[in-house]
Amino acid sequence: MAHPFLVKDIAFQAGLSTATVDRVLNGRRGVRQQTVMRVNAAIRELERQQAGLEVQGRKIAVDVVMEAPERFTEAVRKAFESEAGTFMPTLFRSRFHFAETMRPQDISQLLDRIRLRGTDGVVLKAPDVPEIAGAVARLEEAGVAVVTLVTDLPHSSRTAYAGADNRAAGETAAYLIGERFADRPATVLVTISSSRFRGEEEREIGFRRVLREKYPHIGVIEISEGHGRNEETGALALKAIGSHPEINAVYSIGGGNPAVLDAFRQLQRGCLLFVAHDLDEDNLDLLRQGLVQFVLHHDLKTDVRMAFHAVMERRGALRASEKRHLSAVEVITPYNLPRV
């Protein structure tokens, strides 16, 4: 694969040794296909970053580790690439470690490998479980800033959290649905990708609190562990909607929204109100079609800038801020779509 990069730069980006990268580049035998794919992905990543490499200044390496559906990780990747030059002449180089599902022990081992290899910071979206909190503690003890993204690990020793106020987002969803059904019966299907994520739990807590206090006539049916993927989420939704004919609205915390709507269609049932999270490609399309009425959105670019800022502070490249601000939650309708 033709490229203008040094072997050591490709090795750094891929998290491999220079000897391994050299074997891949020269087509030597005995190299696993997965290793070849990592090297090729590292070269593509370096090519994407090439536009900013001519700017001389400090380079900071950040490893982005996320368990999330591909549609969300792709939005995160674009946000990191867009904001990489925000702090010029300092240039951020991001290495991405994405998977739709990961076992906690695998995430912990990945974080340990990153720590041993070396990095300036880690941006992390992961379940709030002891194994991961332990790996975060080891990174922080080694002087590596860990910034949680979108979903927090509040009891860990992480440096900072970058994202929205998830409890307020859930409360906002409850208000939108509660006002819509203030004078009529309603039962809301609440979808959660996984109960392991603190951010989703916070959204659900806020949602249920406002319904309980202000709209007690509105019922809730919850489904979980679809991991935001259409196939699994759709199967769970089909079963829940089929078992509960009173369901007539959706608050989607965990994604898989096309599959949830398809479950209504299969059962020839109507969904009177659908509230979702995040302006990914699925939700933009559903908003334009009028199948989703509200999307609760916060700007990932703001979160990325906050993460970069926290890493630079930890490295002594910026003066420490007195207070960090959470991202604002916006209510998006088909009539106020932002440019994303």
Short mmCIF file of C-alpha atoms in Angstrom, two decimals:
data_model
loop_
_atom_site.label_atom_id
_atom_site.label_comp_id
_atom_site.label_asym_id
_atom_site.label_seq_id
_atom_site.Cartn_x
_atom_site.Cartn_y
_atom_site.Cartn_z
CA MET A 1 0.00 0.00 0.00
CA ALA A 2 1.69 3.21 -1.17
CA HIS A 3 2.06 5.88 1.50
CA PRO A 4 4.36 8.76 2.48
CA PHE A 5 4.65 7.88 6.17
CA LEU A 6 7.54 6.62 8.29
CA VAL A 7 7.31 3.10 9.65
CA LYS A 8 7.58 4.43 13.19
CA ASP A 9 4.59 6.77 12.62
CA ILE A 10 2.46 3.93 11.26
CA ALA A 11 3.52 1.74 14.20
CA PHE A 12 2.60 4.49 16.64
CA GLN A 13 -0.81 4.97 15.04
CA ALA A 14 -1.54 1.24 14.87
CA GLY A 15 -0.19 0.43 18.33
CA LEU A 16 2.20 -2.17 16.89
CA SER A 17 5.96 -2.62 16.84
CA THR A 18 7.99 -1.21 13.95
CA ALA A 19 9.15 -4.74 13.12
CA THR A 20 5.56 -5.94 12.75
CA VAL A 21 4.63 -2.97 10.56
CA ASP A 22 7.71 -3.56 8.42
CA ARG A 23 6.65 -7.18 7.87
CA VAL A 24 3.19 -6.07 6.77
CA LEU A 25 4.45 -3.34 4.43
CA ASN A 26 6.87 -5.73 2.76
CA GLY A 27 4.28 -8.49 2.36
CA ARG A 28 6.18 -11.04 4.41
CA ARG A 29 4.49 -14.29 5.30
CA GLY A 30 3.22 -15.29 8.74
CA VAL A 31 1.34 -12.06 9.51
CA ARG A 32 -2.25 -12.37 10.73
CA GLN A 33 -4.93 -10.76 8.58
CA GLN A 34 -6.14 -8.78 11.60
CA THR A 35 -2.66 -7.24 11.92
CA VAL A 36 -2.64 -6.32 8.21
CA MET A 37 -6.04 -4.66 8.67
CA ARG A 38 -4.73 -2.65 11.65
CA VAL A 39 -1.77 -1.38 9.64
CA ASN A 40 -3.95 -0.43 6.67
CA ALA A 41 -6.41 1.32 8.99
CA ALA A 42 -3.53 3.25 10.60
CA ILE A 43 -2.32 4.42 7.19
CA ARG A 44 -5.82 5.58 6.25
CA GLU A 45 -6.07 7.43 9.56
CA LEU A 46 -2.73 9.15 8.95
CA GLU A 47 -3.90 10.16 5.48
CA ARG A 48 -7.01 11.77 6.99
CA GLN A 49 -4.81 13.70 9.38
CA GLN A 50 -2.25 14.69 6.74
CA ALA A 51 -3.90 18.04 6.02
CA GLY A 52 -2.88 19.35 9.43
CA LEU A 53 0.51 17.72 9.82
CA GLU A 54 2.39 20.53 8.09
CA VAL A 55 1.53 22.84 10.98
CA GLN A 56 4.51 22.70 13.27
CA GLY A 57 3.83 22.50 16.99
CA ARG A 58 3.27 20.08 19.77
CA LYS A 59 1.60 16.79 18.88
CA ILE A 60 -0.59 15.09 21.46
CA ALA A 61 -1.73 11.49 21.03
CA VAL A 62 -5.19 10.52 22.26
CA ASP A 63 -6.68 7.02 22.26
CA VAL A 64 -10.46 6.95 21.83
CA VAL A 65 -12.00 3.76 23.24
CA MET A 66 -15.73 3.23 22.73
CA GLU A 67 -18.34 0.53 22.94
CA ALA A 68 -21.17 1.85 20.77
CA PRO A 69 -23.05 1.16 17.51
CA GLU A 70 -21.18 2.04 14.32
CA ARG A 71 -23.52 4.91 13.44
CA PHE A 72 -22.53 6.65 16.70
CA THR A 73 -18.80 5.86 16.57
CA GLU A 74 -18.68 7.23 13.03
CA ALA A 75 -20.19 10.51 14.28
CA VAL A 76 -17.60 10.57 17.07
CA ARG A 77 -14.76 9.92 14.61
CA LYS A 78 -15.90 12.86 12.45
CA ALA A 79 -16.07 15.12 15.50
CA PHE A 80 -12.51 14.22 16.55
CA GLU A 81 -11.18 14.74 13.03
CA SER A 82 -12.98 18.06 12.75
CA GLU A 83 -11.65 19.39 16.05
CA ALA A 84 -8.09 18.04 15.83
CA GLY A 85 -6.73 21.48 14.95
CA THR A 86 -8.76 23.46 17.48
CA PHE A 87 -5.74 24.18 19.67
CA MET A 88 -3.23 25.02 16.92
CA PRO A 89 -0.27 24.98 16.86
CA THR A 90 -0.80 21.95 19.08
CA LEU A 91 -2.04 19.09 16.93
CA PHE A 92 -4.05 16.17 18.24
CA ARG A 93 -3.55 12.74 16.71
CA SER A 94 -6.36 10.32 17.54
CA ARG A 95 -6.24 6.54 17.51
CA PHE A 96 -9.65 4.89 17.49
CA HIS A 97 -10.60 1.64 19.21
CA PHE A 98 -14.28 1.02 18.42
CA ALA A 99 -16.53 -2.00 18.86
CA GLU A 100 -20.30 -2.41 18.97
CA THR A 101 -20.01 -4.74 21.96
CA MET A 102 -17.03 -5.47 24.21
CA ARG A 103 -16.68 -7.47 27.37
CA PRO A 104 -15.57 -5.36 30.36
CA GLN A 105 -12.44 -7.48 30.77
CA ASP A 106 -11.53 -6.86 27.12
CA ILE A 107 -11.90 -3.11 27.57
CA SER A 108 -9.79 -3.28 30.72
CA GLN A 109 -7.06 -5.22 28.92
CA LEU A 110 -7.15 -2.76 26.01
CA LEU A 111 -6.73 0.17 28.40
CA ASP A 112 -3.78 -1.58 30.03
CA ARG A 113 -2.16 -2.16 26.64
CA ILE A 114 -2.61 1.50 25.75
CA ARG A 115 -1.04 2.51 29.07
CA LEU A 116 1.98 0.26 28.56
CA ARG A 117 2.46 1.39 24.95
CA GLY A 118 2.15 5.05 25.88
CA THR A 119 -0.35 7.82 25.21
CA ASP A 120 -1.09 11.38 26.29
CA GLY A 121 -4.75 10.78 27.04
CA VAL A 122 -7.65 8.36 26.75
CA VAL A 123 -11.21 9.33 25.83
CA LEU A 124 -13.52 6.57 27.02
CA LYS A 125 -17.12 5.47 26.53
CA ALA A 126 -17.52 2.28 28.52
CA PRO A 127 -19.71 0.55 31.10
CA ASP A 128 -19.52 1.66 34.72
CA VAL A 129 -18.10 -1.56 36.18
CA PRO A 130 -15.21 -2.27 38.62
CA GLU A 131 -12.85 -3.80 36.03
CA ILE A 132 -12.91 -0.66 33.92
CA ALA A 133 -12.67 1.68 36.91
CA GLY A 134 -9.53 -0.24 37.92
CA ALA A 135 -7.96 0.21 34.49
CA VAL A 136 -8.81 3.93 34.63
CA ALA A 137 -7.07 4.18 38.00
CA ARG A 138 -3.93 2.57 36.56
CA LEU A 139 -3.91 5.04 33.66
CA GLU A 140 -4.34 8.01 35.97
CA GLU A 141 -1.58 6.74 38.29
CA ALA A 142 0.68 6.57 35.24
CA GLY A 143 -0.05 10.23 34.50
CA VAL A 144 -2.46 9.60 31.62
CA ALA A 145 -5.59 11.77 31.55
CA VAL A 146 -8.81 9.78 31.15
CA VAL A 147 -11.86 11.70 29.92
CA THR A 148 -15.20 9.88 29.89
CA LEU A 149 -17.37 10.75 26.89
CA VAL A 150 -21.20 10.84 26.85
CA THR A 151 -21.50 8.34 29.70
CA ASP A 152 -19.59 8.87 32.93
CA LEU A 153 -17.68 6.73 35.42
CA PRO A 154 -18.34 9.04 38.39
CA HIS A 155 -16.80 6.78 41.03
CA SER A 156 -13.56 6.29 39.12
CA SER A 157 -10.46 8.48 39.27
CA ARG A 158 -11.00 9.83 35.72
CA THR A 159 -9.78 13.36 34.99
CA ALA A 160 -13.03 14.74 33.55
CA TYR A 161 -16.39 13.99 31.97
CA ALA A 162 -17.29 15.46 28.57
CA GLY A 163 -20.92 15.30 27.57
CA ALA A 164 -24.43 16.41 28.38
CA ASP A 165 -26.39 16.31 31.62
CA ASN A 166 -28.03 12.95 30.99
CA ARG A 167 -30.53 13.25 33.82
CA ALA A 168 -31.74 16.61 32.45
CA ALA A 169 -32.05 15.04 29.00
CA GLY A 170 -34.33 12.33 30.41
CA GLU A 171 -36.39 14.93 32.23
CA THR A 172 -36.77 16.87 28.97
CA ALA A 173 -38.03 13.76 27.20
CA ALA A 174 -40.57 13.20 29.97
CA TYR A 175 -41.80 16.78 29.61
CA LEU A 176 -42.22 16.48 25.84
CA ILE A 177 -44.15 13.24 26.14
CA GLY A 178 -46.08 14.29 29.24
CA GLU A 179 -47.38 17.47 27.65
CA ARG A 180 -48.36 15.62 24.49
CA PHE A 181 -50.43 13.13 26.49
CA ALA A 182 -51.54 15.41 29.30
CA ASP A 183 -55.22 14.68 28.67
CA ARG A 184 -55.16 11.12 27.31
CA PRO A 185 -53.78 7.70 28.25
CA ALA A 186 -50.30 6.76 27.13
CA THR A 187 -47.78 4.00 27.65
CA VAL A 188 -44.21 4.67 26.60
CA LEU A 189 -41.78 2.07 25.34
CA VAL A 190 -38.38 3.01 26.78
CA THR A 191 -35.44 1.44 24.94
CA ILE A 192 -32.03 1.10 26.61
CA SER A 193 -28.99 -0.31 24.83
CA SER A 194 -27.50 -1.75 28.03
CA SER A 195 -28.07 -1.28 31.73
CA ARG A 196 -24.28 -1.15 32.23
CA PHE A 197 -23.97 2.43 30.94
CA ARG A 198 -24.29 5.14 33.59
CA GLY A 199 -25.41 7.77 31.06
CA GLU A 200 -28.40 5.73 29.92
CA GLU A 201 -29.31 4.95 33.52
CA GLU A 202 -29.24 8.67 34.33
CA ARG A 203 -31.55 9.45 31.40
CA GLU A 204 -34.03 6.82 32.54
CA ILE A 205 -33.92 8.05 36.15
CA GLY A 206 -34.69 11.61 35.04
CA PHE A 207 -37.44 10.42 32.71
CA ARG A 208 -39.20 8.31 35.32
CA ARG A 209 -38.90 11.00 38.00
CA VAL A 210 -40.71 13.65 35.97
CA LEU A 211 -43.41 11.21 34.84
CA ARG A 212 -43.96 10.08 38.41
CA GLU A 213 -44.20 13.65 39.75
CA LYS A 214 -46.09 15.40 36.94
CA TYR A 215 -47.66 12.78 34.67
CA PRO A 216 -48.45 9.74 36.82
CA HIS A 217 -51.10 8.50 34.37
CA ILE A 218 -48.42 7.69 31.78
CA GLY A 219 -47.10 4.13 31.94
CA VAL A 220 -43.64 2.82 31.03
CA ILE A 221 -42.54 -0.47 29.47
CA GLU A 222 -38.77 -0.93 29.27
CA ILE A 223 -36.61 -3.05 26.99
CA SER A 224 -32.85 -3.40 27.39
CA GLU A 225 -29.72 -5.16 26.13
CA GLY A 226 -30.34 -4.59 22.42
CA HIS A 227 -26.96 -2.77 22.37
CA GLY A 228 -28.37 -0.17 19.98
CA ARG A 229 -28.28 -2.62 17.09
CA ASN A 230 -31.30 -2.94 14.84
CA GLU A 231 -31.67 -6.71 14.84
CA GLU A 232 -31.55 -7.22 18.60
CA THR A 233 -33.48 -4.05 19.46
CA GLY A 234 -36.13 -4.82 16.85
CA ALA A 235 -36.75 -8.30 18.28
CA LEU A 236 -37.11 -6.89 21.80
CA ALA A 237 -39.45 -4.14 20.59
CA LEU A 238 -41.60 -6.57 18.61
CA LYS A 239 -42.10 -8.75 21.66
CA ALA A 240 -42.86 -5.81 23.98
CA ILE A 241 -45.29 -4.07 21.62
CA GLY A 242 -47.02 -7.34 20.84
CA SER A 243 -47.44 -8.08 24.55
CA HIS A 244 -48.60 -4.57 25.49
CA PRO A 245 -51.23 -3.23 23.08
CA GLU A 246 -51.41 -0.03 25.14
CA ILE A 247 -47.93 1.14 23.99
CA ASN A 248 -48.40 4.22 21.80
CA ALA A 249 -45.18 6.23 22.27
CA VAL A 250 -41.42 5.66 22.40
CA TYR A 251 -38.53 7.22 24.30
CA SER A 252 -35.44 5.77 22.66
CA ILE A 253 -32.44 6.07 24.95
CA GLY A 254 -30.45 3.29 23.32
CA GLY A 255 -31.00 3.57 19.55
CA GLY A 256 -32.05 1.01 16.97
CA ASN A 257 -34.88 3.33 16.01
CA PRO A 258 -35.63 2.07 12.47
CA ALA A 259 -36.14 -1.41 13.90
CA VAL A 260 -38.44 -0.12 16.66
CA LEU A 261 -40.61 1.68 14.10
CA ASP A 262 -40.60 -1.43 11.92
CA ALA A 263 -41.95 -3.42 14.87
CA PHE A 264 -44.94 -1.06 15.04
CA ARG A 265 -45.49 -1.53 11.30
CA GLN A 266 -45.29 -5.31 11.51
CA LEU A 267 -47.95 -5.33 14.21
CA GLN A 268 -50.03 -2.72 12.35
CA ARG A 269 -49.85 -0.42 15.33
CA GLY A 270 -49.42 3.33 15.46
CA CYS A 271 -46.74 5.26 17.31
CA LEU A 272 -48.13 8.68 18.20
CA LEU A 273 -44.90 10.20 19.51
CA PHE A 274 -41.25 9.18 19.18
CA VAL A 275 -38.46 10.91 21.10
CA ALA A 276 -34.87 9.88 20.33
CA HIS A 277 -31.28 10.85 21.12
CA ASP A 278 -28.43 12.02 18.84
CA LEU A 279 -28.43 13.39 15.30
CA ASP A 280 -26.93 10.37 13.57
CA GLU A 281 -27.85 9.47 9.99
CA ASP A 282 -30.73 7.23 11.10
CA ASN A 283 -32.39 9.91 13.18
CA LEU A 284 -31.87 12.65 10.59
CA ASP A 285 -33.64 10.50 8.03
CA LEU A 286 -36.47 9.60 10.45
CA LEU A 287 -36.93 13.26 11.39
CA ARG A 288 -37.21 14.28 7.77
CA GLN A 289 -39.80 11.56 7.19
CA GLY A 290 -41.81 12.69 10.22
CA LEU A 291 -41.44 9.28 11.88
CA VAL A 292 -39.49 10.75 14.81
CA GLN A 293 -40.91 13.97 16.23
CA PHE A 294 -38.10 15.08 18.59
CA VAL A 295 -34.39 14.34 18.86
CA LEU A 296 -32.49 15.37 21.99
CA HIS A 297 -29.15 16.49 20.65
CA HIS A 298 -25.89 17.75 22.07
CA ASP A 299 -22.90 18.83 20.02
CA LEU A 300 -20.19 16.15 19.96
CA LYS A 301 -17.68 18.73 18.74
CA THR A 302 -18.14 20.61 22.01
CA ASP A 303 -17.51 17.38 23.92
CA VAL A 304 -14.35 16.71 21.90
CA ARG A 305 -13.00 20.20 22.55
CA MET A 306 -13.65 19.71 26.25
CA ALA A 307 -11.82 16.37 26.15
CA PHE A 308 -8.84 17.88 24.34
CA HIS A 309 -8.78 20.75 26.81
CA ALA A 310 -8.71 18.33 29.78
CA VAL A 311 -5.85 16.33 28.25
CA MET A 312 -3.83 19.48 27.59
CA GLU A 313 -4.37 20.67 31.14
CA ARG A 314 -3.12 17.35 32.48
CA ARG A 315 -0.03 17.61 30.24
CA GLY A 316 0.62 21.14 31.46
CA ALA A 317 -0.01 22.66 28.04
CA LEU A 318 -2.98 24.77 29.20
CA ARG A 319 -3.91 26.56 32.37
CA ALA A 320 -6.42 24.57 34.41
CA SER A 321 -10.04 25.68 34.20
CA GLU A 322 -11.91 26.45 37.38
CA LYS A 323 -15.10 24.79 36.15
CA ARG A 324 -16.11 22.47 33.33
CA HIS A 325 -19.45 22.94 31.61
CA LEU A 326 -21.75 20.18 30.43
CA SER A 327 -22.95 20.25 26.84
CA ALA A 328 -26.33 21.90 26.25
CA VAL A 329 -29.21 19.60 25.31
CA GLU A 330 -31.14 20.87 22.29
CA VAL A 331 -34.62 19.77 21.22
CA ILE A 332 -34.46 19.19 17.47
CA THR A 333 -37.55 18.95 15.27
CA PRO A 334 -37.88 18.59 11.48
CA TYR A 335 -38.00 22.40 11.35
CA ASN A 336 -34.76 23.35 13.12
CA LEU A 337 -32.27 20.77 11.84
CA PRO A 338 -28.72 22.05 12.42
CA ARG A 339 -25.87 21.52 10.03
CA VAL A 340 -23.98 18.48 11.26
#
